[in-house]
CSV table of C-alpha atoms in Angstrom, one decimal:
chain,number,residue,atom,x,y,z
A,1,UNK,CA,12.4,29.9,-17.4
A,2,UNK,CA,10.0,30.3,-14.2
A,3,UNK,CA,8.5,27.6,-12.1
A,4,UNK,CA,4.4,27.7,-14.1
A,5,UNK,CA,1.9,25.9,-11.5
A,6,UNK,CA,-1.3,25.1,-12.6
A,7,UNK,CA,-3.7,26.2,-9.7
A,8,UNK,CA,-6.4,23.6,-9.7
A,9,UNK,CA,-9.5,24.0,-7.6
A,10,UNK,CA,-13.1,22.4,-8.0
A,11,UNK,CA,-16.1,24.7,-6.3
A,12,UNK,CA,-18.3,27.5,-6.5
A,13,UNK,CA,-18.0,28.6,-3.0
A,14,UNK,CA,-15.6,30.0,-0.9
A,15,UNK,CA,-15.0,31.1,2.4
A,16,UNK,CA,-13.5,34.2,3.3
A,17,UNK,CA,-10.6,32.2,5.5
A,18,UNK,CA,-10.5,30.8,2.0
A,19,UNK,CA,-10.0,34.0,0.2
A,20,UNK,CA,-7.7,35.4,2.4
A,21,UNK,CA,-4.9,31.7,1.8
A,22,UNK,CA,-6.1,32.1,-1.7
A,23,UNK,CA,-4.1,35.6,-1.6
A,24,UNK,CA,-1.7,34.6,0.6
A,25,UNK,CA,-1.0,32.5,-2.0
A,26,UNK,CA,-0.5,34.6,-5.0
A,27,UNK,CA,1.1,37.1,-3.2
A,28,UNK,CA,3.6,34.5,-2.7
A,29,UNK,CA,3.9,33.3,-6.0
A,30,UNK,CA,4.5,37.0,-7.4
A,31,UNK,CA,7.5,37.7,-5.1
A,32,UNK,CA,8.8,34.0,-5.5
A,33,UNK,CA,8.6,34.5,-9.4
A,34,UNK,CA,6.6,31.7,-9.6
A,35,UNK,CA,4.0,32.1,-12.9
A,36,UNK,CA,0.3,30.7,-12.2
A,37,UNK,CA,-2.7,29.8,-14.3
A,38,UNK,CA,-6.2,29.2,-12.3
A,39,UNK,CA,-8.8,26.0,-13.7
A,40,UNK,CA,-11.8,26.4,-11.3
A,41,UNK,CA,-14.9,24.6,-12.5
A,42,UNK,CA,-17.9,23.1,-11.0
A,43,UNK,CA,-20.6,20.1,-10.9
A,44,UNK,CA,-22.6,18.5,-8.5
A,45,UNK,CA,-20.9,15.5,-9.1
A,46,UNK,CA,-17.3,15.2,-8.0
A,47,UNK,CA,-16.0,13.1,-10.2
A,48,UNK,CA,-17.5,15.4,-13.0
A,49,UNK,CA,-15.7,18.4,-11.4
A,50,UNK,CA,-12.4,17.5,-11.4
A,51,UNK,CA,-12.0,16.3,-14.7
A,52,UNK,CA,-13.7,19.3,-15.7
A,53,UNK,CA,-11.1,21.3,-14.1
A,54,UNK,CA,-8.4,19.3,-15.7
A,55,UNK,CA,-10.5,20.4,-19.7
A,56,UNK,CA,-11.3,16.7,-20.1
A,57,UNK,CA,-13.0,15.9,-23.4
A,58,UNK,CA,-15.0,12.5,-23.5
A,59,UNK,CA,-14.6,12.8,-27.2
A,60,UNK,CA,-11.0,12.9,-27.2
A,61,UNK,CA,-10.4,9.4,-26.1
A,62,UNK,CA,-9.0,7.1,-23.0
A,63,UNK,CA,-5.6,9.0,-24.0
A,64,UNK,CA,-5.2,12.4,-23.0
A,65,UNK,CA,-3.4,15.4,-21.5
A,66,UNK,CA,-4.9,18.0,-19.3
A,67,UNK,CA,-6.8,21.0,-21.4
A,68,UNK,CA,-5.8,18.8,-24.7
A,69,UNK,CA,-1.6,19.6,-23.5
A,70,UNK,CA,-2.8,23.5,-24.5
A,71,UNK,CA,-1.7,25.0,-21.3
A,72,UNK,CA,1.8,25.0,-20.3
A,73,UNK,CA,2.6,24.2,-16.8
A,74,UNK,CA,5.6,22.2,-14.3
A,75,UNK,CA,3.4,21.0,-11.4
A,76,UNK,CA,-0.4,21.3,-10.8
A,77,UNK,CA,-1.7,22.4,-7.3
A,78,UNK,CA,-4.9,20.8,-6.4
A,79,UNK,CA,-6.9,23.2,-3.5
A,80,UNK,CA,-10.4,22.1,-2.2
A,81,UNK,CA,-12.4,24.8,-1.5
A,82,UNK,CA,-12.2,24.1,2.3
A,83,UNK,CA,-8.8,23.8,2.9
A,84,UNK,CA,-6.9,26.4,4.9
A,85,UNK,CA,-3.3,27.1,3.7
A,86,UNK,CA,0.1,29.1,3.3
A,87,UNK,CA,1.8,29.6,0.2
A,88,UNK,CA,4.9,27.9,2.3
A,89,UNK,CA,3.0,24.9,2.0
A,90,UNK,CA,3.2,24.8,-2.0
A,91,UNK,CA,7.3,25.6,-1.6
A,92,UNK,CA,7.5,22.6,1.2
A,93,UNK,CA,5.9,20.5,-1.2
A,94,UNK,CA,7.9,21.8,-4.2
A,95,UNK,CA,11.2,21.3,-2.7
A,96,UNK,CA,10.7,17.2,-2.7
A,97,UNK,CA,10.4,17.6,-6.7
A,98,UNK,CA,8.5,14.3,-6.7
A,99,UNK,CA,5.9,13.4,-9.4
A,100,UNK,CA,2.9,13.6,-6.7
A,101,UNK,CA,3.3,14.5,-3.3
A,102,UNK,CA,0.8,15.6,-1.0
A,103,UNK,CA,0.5,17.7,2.6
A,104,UNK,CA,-2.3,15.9,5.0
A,105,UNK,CA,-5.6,17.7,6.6
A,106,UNK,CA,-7.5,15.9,9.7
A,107,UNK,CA,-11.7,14.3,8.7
A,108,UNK,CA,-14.9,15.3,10.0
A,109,UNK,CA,-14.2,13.5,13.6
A,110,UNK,CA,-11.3,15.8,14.2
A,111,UNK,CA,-8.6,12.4,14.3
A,112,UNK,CA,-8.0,10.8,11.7
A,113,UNK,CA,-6.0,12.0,8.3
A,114,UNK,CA,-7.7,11.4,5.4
A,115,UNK,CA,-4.8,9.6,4.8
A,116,UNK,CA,-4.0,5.7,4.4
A,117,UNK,CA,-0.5,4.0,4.4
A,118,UNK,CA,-1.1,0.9,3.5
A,119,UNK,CA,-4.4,-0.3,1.6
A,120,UNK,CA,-5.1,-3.7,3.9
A,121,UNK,CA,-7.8,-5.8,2.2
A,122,UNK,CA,-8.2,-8.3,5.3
A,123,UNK,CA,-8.9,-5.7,7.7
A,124,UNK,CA,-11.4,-4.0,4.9
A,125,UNK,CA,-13.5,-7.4,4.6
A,126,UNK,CA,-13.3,-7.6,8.6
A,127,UNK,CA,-14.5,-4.2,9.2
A,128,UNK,CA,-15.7,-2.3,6.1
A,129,UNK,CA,-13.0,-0.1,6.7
A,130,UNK,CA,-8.9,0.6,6.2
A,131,UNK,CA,-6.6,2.3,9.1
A,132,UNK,CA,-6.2,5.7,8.6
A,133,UNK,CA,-3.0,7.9,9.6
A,134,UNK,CA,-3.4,9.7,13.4
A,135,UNK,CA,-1.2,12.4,14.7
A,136,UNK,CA,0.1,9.9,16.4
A,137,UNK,CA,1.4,8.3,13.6
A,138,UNK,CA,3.0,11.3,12.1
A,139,UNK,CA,5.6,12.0,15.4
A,140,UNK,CA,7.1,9.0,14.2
A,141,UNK,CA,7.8,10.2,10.9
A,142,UNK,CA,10.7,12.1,9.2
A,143,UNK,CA,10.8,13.0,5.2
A,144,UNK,CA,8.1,11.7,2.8
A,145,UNK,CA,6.9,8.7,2.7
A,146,UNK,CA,4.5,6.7,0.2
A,147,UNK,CA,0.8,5.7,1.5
A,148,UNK,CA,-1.7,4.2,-0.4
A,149,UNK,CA,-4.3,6.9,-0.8
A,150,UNK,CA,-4.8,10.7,0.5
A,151,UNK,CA,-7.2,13.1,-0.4
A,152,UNK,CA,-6.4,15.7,-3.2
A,153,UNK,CA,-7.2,18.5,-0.6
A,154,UNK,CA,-3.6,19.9,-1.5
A,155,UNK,CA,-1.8,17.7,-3.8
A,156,UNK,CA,1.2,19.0,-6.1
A,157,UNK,CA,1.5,16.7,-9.1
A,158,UNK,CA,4.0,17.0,-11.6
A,159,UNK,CA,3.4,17.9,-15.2
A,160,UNK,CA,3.3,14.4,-17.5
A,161,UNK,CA,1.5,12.1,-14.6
A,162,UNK,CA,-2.2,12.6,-15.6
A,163,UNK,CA,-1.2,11.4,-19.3
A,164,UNK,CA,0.0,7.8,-17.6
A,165,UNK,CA,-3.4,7.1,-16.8
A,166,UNK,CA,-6.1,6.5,-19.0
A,167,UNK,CA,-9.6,9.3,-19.1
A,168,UNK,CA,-11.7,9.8,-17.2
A,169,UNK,CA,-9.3,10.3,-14.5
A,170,UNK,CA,-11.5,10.7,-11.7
A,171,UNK,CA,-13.7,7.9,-11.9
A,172,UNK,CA,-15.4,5.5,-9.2
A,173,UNK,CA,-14.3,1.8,-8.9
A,174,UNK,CA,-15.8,-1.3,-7.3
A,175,UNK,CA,-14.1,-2.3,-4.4
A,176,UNK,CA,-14.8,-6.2,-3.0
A,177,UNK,CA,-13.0,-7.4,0.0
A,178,UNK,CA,-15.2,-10.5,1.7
A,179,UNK,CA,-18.6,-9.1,2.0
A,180,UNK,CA,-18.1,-5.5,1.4
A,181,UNK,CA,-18.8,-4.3,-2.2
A,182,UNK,CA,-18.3,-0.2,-2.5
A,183,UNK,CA,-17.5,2.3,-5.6
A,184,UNK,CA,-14.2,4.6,-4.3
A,185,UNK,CA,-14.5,8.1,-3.8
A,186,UNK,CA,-12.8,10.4,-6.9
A,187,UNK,CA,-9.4,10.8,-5.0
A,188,UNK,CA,-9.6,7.1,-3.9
A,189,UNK,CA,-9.9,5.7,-7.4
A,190,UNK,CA,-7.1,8.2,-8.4
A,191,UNK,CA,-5.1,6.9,-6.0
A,192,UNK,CA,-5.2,3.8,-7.1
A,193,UNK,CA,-4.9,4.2,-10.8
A,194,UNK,CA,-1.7,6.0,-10.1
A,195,UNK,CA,-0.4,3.2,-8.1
A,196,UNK,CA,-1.5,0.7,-11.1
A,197,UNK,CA,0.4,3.0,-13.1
A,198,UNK,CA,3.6,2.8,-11.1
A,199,UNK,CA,3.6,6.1,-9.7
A,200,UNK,CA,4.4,6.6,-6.1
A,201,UNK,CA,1.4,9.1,-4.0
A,202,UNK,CA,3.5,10.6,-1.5
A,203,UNK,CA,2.8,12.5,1.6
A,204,UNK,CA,4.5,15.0,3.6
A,205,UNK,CA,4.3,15.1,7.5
A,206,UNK,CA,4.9,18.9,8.2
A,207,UNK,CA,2.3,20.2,5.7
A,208,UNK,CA,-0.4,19.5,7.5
A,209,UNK,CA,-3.2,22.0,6.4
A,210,UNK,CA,-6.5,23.3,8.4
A,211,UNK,CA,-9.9,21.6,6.6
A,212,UNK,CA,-12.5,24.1,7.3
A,213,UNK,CA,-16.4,22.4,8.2
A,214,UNK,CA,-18.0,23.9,10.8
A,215,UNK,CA,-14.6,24.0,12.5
A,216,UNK,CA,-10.9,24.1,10.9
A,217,UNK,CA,-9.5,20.8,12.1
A,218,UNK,CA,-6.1,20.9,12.8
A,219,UNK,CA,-3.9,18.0,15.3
């Protein structure tokens, strides 16, 4: 039976560097075999979106599968709309056959992955912050590793994970650490259900993808 990747990809928008990965990326899949099914939705709020995109239904209780278990799939794909990509990235990622396992893209300031290894309390209550990964960081690196939290710019996630954690999937949640007091961003909170959950978030050092603002940031 082929590979079936769920394609999932909050948004309205899109770029035409974006359109022109986004057929890289089919074009791909069609001559790898590899079957596809596309969930786009939007909202204004993010955590909204994305749980739109996976068909949540907040009458269907803290227990449920993505689009009700209705649509078949192996692994899901999660694209932001301003990521730049290859479909070589999807096989990189597919080849570790992990249950999440994600490539890395640099933040606004051009330096920084949005990216955390290891989720460090003291230095949060010290300086409202947590150490990201650098490029720095990833020369020293070979294979996969686990980290904390990364973005779901392009995250692969197997077929079975979502129904381990409870709905809404994408939710905020209070962070305290000394002083500071925050609500996490949707991939944040993610994050750290999964890890609750006992499910390694992995990340892989040579997909490193472009993030298009009003520049692609690459290393």
């Amino acid at each position: 039976m082929a590979l079936r990747i769920a394609f999932c990809i909050p948004g309205r928008e899109f770029s035409g560097r974006f359109l022109d990965c986004w057929t890289n990326m089919i074009g791909g899949c069609e001559r790898a075999g590899i079957e596809y099914v596309v969930s786009r939705e939007y909202d204004p709020v993010v955590y909204y979106a994305r749980n739109k995109v996976l068909g949540g239904n907040l009458r269907a209780g803290r227990k449920q599968a993505p689009w009700g278990g209705k649509v078949p799939y192996d692994f899901m794909l999660w694209i932001d709309s301003d990521m730049v990509f290859r479909f070589e990235d999807l096989v990189t990622l597919l080849q570790h056959n992990v249950d999440v396992v994600s490539g890395l893209y640099l933040m606004h300031d051009g330096k920084r992955f949005a990216t955390v290894e290891r989720w460090d309390q003291d230095r949060l209550a010290e300086t409202g912050s947590l150490t990201y990964l650098t490029p720095a960081d990833l020369a020293k690196r070979d294979g996969i590793f686990p980290v904390s939290y990364t973005g779901l710019g392009f995250m692969l996630v197997r077929r079975g994970v979502f129904e381990r954690i409870e709905y809404p999937w994408f939710r905020p949640e209070w962070i305290e650490a000394g002083e500071v007091r925050e609500f996490t961003s949707e991939d944040v909170g993610l994050c750290l259900a999964l890890g609750r959950a006992g499910i390694s978030v992995q990340v892989d050092p040579t997909v490193v993808l472009g993030h298009e603002k009003s520049r692609v940031l690459l290393p």
